[in-house]
């Protein structure tokens, strides 16, 4: 008598069904590691966007100083914060304020 399991093909780690199982809770450590990698990529994109925003903000502040205007415009800051709050919902206002603070020159 033959063993039915012996006649089944051996599965490999390249098997799409095994890969799908790993990404659907069968390999939580692997799934968490993959998701953390994606978070790291998202964080890097956020940092790059804030660096770009900081540069643009510095240019605006330079133009204002040259023109004799104020460094900051509270009404514009309110619009920016409101936009973050509207788009993100929970925590959006805090994120908007943090982004504005990160874009101010040191000591402002």
PDB file of C-alpha atoms in Angstrom:
ATOM      1  CA  UNK A   1       0.000   0.000   0.000  1.00  0.00           C
ATOM      2  CA  UNK A   2       1.321   3.428  -0.946  1.00  0.00           C
ATOM      3  CA  UNK A   3       1.180   6.507   1.190  1.00  0.00           C
ATOM      4  CA  UNK A   4      -1.117   9.118  -0.481  1.00  0.00           C
ATOM      5  CA  UNK A   5       0.995  11.945   0.955  1.00  0.00           C
ATOM      6  CA  UNK A   6       4.064  10.553  -0.776  1.00  0.00           C
ATOM      7  CA  UNK A   7       2.428  10.965  -4.173  1.00  0.00           C
ATOM      8  CA  UNK A   8       1.711  14.675  -3.608  1.00  0.00           C
ATOM      9  CA  UNK A   9       4.315  17.060  -4.982  1.00  0.00           C
ATOM     10  CA  UNK A  10       6.553  18.691  -2.421  1.00  0.00           C
ATOM     11  CA  UNK A  11       5.683  22.353  -1.966  1.00  0.00           C
ATOM     12  CA  UNK A  12       8.420  24.899  -2.283  1.00  0.00           C
ATOM     13  CA  UNK A  13       8.841  28.281  -0.685  1.00  0.00           C
ATOM     14  CA  UNK A  14       8.167  29.782  -4.133  1.00  0.00           C
ATOM     15  CA  UNK A  15       4.697  28.267  -4.176  1.00  0.00           C
ATOM     16  CA  UNK A  16       2.210  31.141  -4.723  1.00  0.00           C
ATOM     17  CA  UNK A  17      -0.302  29.510  -2.378  1.00  0.00           C
ATOM     18  CA  UNK A  18       2.257  29.370   0.414  1.00  0.00           C
ATOM     19  CA  UNK A  19       3.242  32.967  -0.241  1.00  0.00           C
ATOM     20  CA  UNK A  20      -0.407  33.999  -0.102  1.00  0.00           C
ATOM     21  CA  UNK A  21      -0.888  32.086   3.159  1.00  0.00           C
ATOM     22  CA  UNK A  22       2.129  33.866   4.649  1.00  0.00           C
ATOM     23  CA  UNK A  23       0.677  37.225   3.741  1.00  0.00           C
ATOM     24  CA  UNK A  24      -2.693  36.352   5.258  1.00  0.00           C
ATOM     25  CA  UNK A  25      -1.745  35.641   8.839  1.00  0.00           C
ATOM     26  CA  UNK A  26      -0.027  32.265   8.451  1.00  0.00           C
ATOM     27  CA  UNK A  27       3.405  33.830   9.029  1.00  0.00           C
ATOM     28  CA  UNK A  28       2.737  36.794  11.331  1.00  0.00           C
ATOM     29  CA  UNK A  29       6.422  37.629  11.872  1.00  0.00           C
ATOM     30  CA  UNK A  30       7.053  37.758   8.135  1.00  0.00           C
ATOM     31  CA  UNK A  31       3.918  39.784   7.510  1.00  0.00           C
ATOM     32  CA  UNK A  32       4.818  42.241  10.279  1.00  0.00           C
ATOM     33  CA  UNK A  33       8.353  42.612   8.904  1.00  0.00           C
ATOM     34  CA  UNK A  34       7.010  43.285   5.404  1.00  0.00           C
ATOM     35  CA  UNK A  35       4.501  45.821   6.692  1.00  0.00           C
ATOM     36  CA  UNK A  36       7.165  47.545   8.780  1.00  0.00           C
ATOM     37  CA  UNK A  37       9.285  47.815   5.656  1.00  0.00           C
ATOM     38  CA  UNK A  38       6.397  49.556   3.924  1.00  0.00           C
ATOM     39  CA  UNK A  39       5.983  51.887   6.918  1.00  0.00           C
ATOM     40  CA  UNK A  40       9.704  52.722   6.744  1.00  0.00           C
ATOM     41  CA  UNK A  41       9.262  53.608   3.057  1.00  0.00           C
ATOM     42  CA  UNK A  42       6.222  55.774   3.867  1.00  0.00           C
ATOM     43  CA  UNK A  43       8.150  57.511   6.665  1.00  0.00           C
ATOM     44  CA  UNK A  44      11.028  58.251   4.277  1.00  0.00           C
ATOM     45  CA  UNK A  45       8.552  59.790   1.815  1.00  0.00           C
ATOM     46  CA  UNK A  46       7.028  61.898   4.607  1.00  0.00           C
ATOM     47  CA  UNK A  47      10.473  63.145   5.651  1.00  0.00           C
ATOM     48  CA  UNK A  48      11.307  64.029   2.037  1.00  0.00           C
ATOM     49  CA  UNK A  49       8.010  65.916   1.690  1.00  0.00           C
ATOM     50  CA  UNK A  50       8.644  67.840   4.916  1.00  0.00           C
ATOM     51  CA  UNK A  51      12.166  68.715   3.747  1.00  0.00           C
ATOM     52  CA  UNK A  52      10.706  70.047   0.491  1.00  0.00           C
ATOM     53  CA  UNK A  53       8.015  71.967   2.388  1.00  0.00           C
ATOM     54  CA  UNK A  54      10.638  73.397   4.758  1.00  0.00           C
ATOM     55  CA  UNK A  55      12.654  74.669   1.795  1.00  0.00           C
ATOM     56  CA  UNK A  56       9.585  76.287   0.220  1.00  0.00           C
ATOM     57  CA  UNK A  57       8.582  77.819   3.534  1.00  0.00           C
ATOM     58  CA  UNK A  58      12.074  79.267   4.004  1.00  0.00           C
ATOM     59  CA  UNK A  59      11.854  80.868   0.576  1.00  0.00           C
ATOM     60  CA  UNK A  60       8.463  82.412   1.410  1.00  0.00           C
ATOM     61  CA  UNK A  61       9.848  83.756   4.698  1.00  0.00           C
ATOM     62  CA  UNK A  62      12.824  85.220   2.845  1.00  0.00           C
ATOM     63  CA  UNK A  63      10.536  86.966   0.342  1.00  0.00           C
ATOM     64  CA  UNK A  64       8.402  88.338   3.193  1.00  0.00           C
ATOM     65  CA  UNK A  65      11.444  89.653   5.081  1.00  0.00           C
ATOM     66  CA  UNK A  66      12.790  91.288   1.930  1.00  0.00           C
ATOM     67  CA  UNK A  67       9.412  92.939   1.348  1.00  0.00           C
ATOM     68  CA  UNK A  68       9.266  94.092   4.981  1.00  0.00           C
ATOM     69  CA  UNK A  69       6.391  91.793   5.901  1.00  0.00           C
ATOM     70  CA  UNK A  70       5.900  89.496   8.867  1.00  0.00           C
ATOM     71  CA  UNK A  71       7.695  86.172   8.999  1.00  0.00           C
ATOM     72  CA  UNK A  72       4.470  84.279   9.699  1.00  0.00           C
ATOM     73  CA  UNK A  73       0.887  84.641   8.549  1.00  0.00           C
ATOM     74  CA  UNK A  74      -1.463  83.173  11.199  1.00  0.00           C
ATOM     75  CA  UNK A  75      -4.506  83.115   8.907  1.00  0.00           C
ATOM     76  CA  UNK A  76      -2.594  80.995   6.357  1.00  0.00           C
ATOM     77  CA  UNK A  77      -1.384  78.695   9.137  1.00  0.00           C
ATOM     78  CA  UNK A  78      -5.011  78.228  10.239  1.00  0.00           C
ATOM     79  CA  UNK A  79      -5.970  77.212   6.684  1.00  0.00           C
ATOM     80  CA  UNK A  80      -3.108  74.688   6.545  1.00  0.00           C
ATOM     81  CA  UNK A  81      -4.008  73.172   9.921  1.00  0.00           C
ATOM     82  CA  UNK A  82      -7.686  72.955   8.938  1.00  0.00           C
ATOM     83  CA  UNK A  83      -6.739  71.148   5.724  1.00  0.00           C
ATOM     84  CA  UNK A  84      -4.793  68.528   7.683  1.00  0.00           C
ATOM     85  CA  UNK A  85      -7.690  68.134  10.108  1.00  0.00           C
ATOM     86  CA  UNK A  86     -10.188  67.716   7.260  1.00  0.00           C
ATOM     87  CA  UNK A  87      -8.111  65.190   5.348  1.00  0.00           C
ATOM     88  CA  UNK A  88      -6.795  63.130   8.245  1.00  0.00           C
ATOM     89  CA  UNK A  89      -9.588  63.405  10.769  1.00  0.00           C
ATOM     90  CA  UNK A  90      -8.366  62.106  14.133  1.00  0.00           C
ATOM     91  CA  UNK A  91      -4.996  63.690  14.912  1.00  0.00           C
ATOM     92  CA  UNK A  92      -4.966  65.770  11.740  1.00  0.00           C
ATOM     93  CA  UNK A  93      -4.841  69.104  13.533  1.00  0.00           C
ATOM     94  CA  UNK A  94      -1.874  67.934  15.613  1.00  0.00           C
ATOM     95  CA  UNK A  95      -0.082  66.710  12.488  1.00  0.00           C
ATOM     96  CA  UNK A  96      -0.710  70.024  10.717  1.00  0.00           C
ATOM     97  CA  UNK A  97       0.670  72.012  13.641  1.00  0.00           C
ATOM     98  CA  UNK A  98       3.697  69.695  13.904  1.00  0.00           C
ATOM     99  CA  UNK A  99       4.436  70.118  10.192  1.00  0.00           C
ATOM    100  CA  UNK A 100       4.213  73.908  10.516  1.00  0.00           C
ATOM    101  CA  UNK A 101       6.557  73.857  13.532  1.00  0.00           C
ATOM    102  CA  UNK A 102       9.014  71.617  11.656  1.00  0.00           C
ATOM    103  CA  UNK A 103       9.099  74.123   8.798  1.00  0.00           C
ATOM    104  CA  UNK A 104       9.921  77.158  10.941  1.00  0.00           C
ATOM    105  CA  UNK A 105      13.521  78.272  11.283  1.00  0.00           C
ATOM    106  CA  UNK A 106      15.183  77.244  14.557  1.00  0.00           C
ATOM    107  CA  UNK A 107      14.329  79.598  17.396  1.00  0.00           C
ATOM    108  CA  UNK A 108      11.087  80.854  15.832  1.00  0.00           C
TER     109      UNK A 108
END
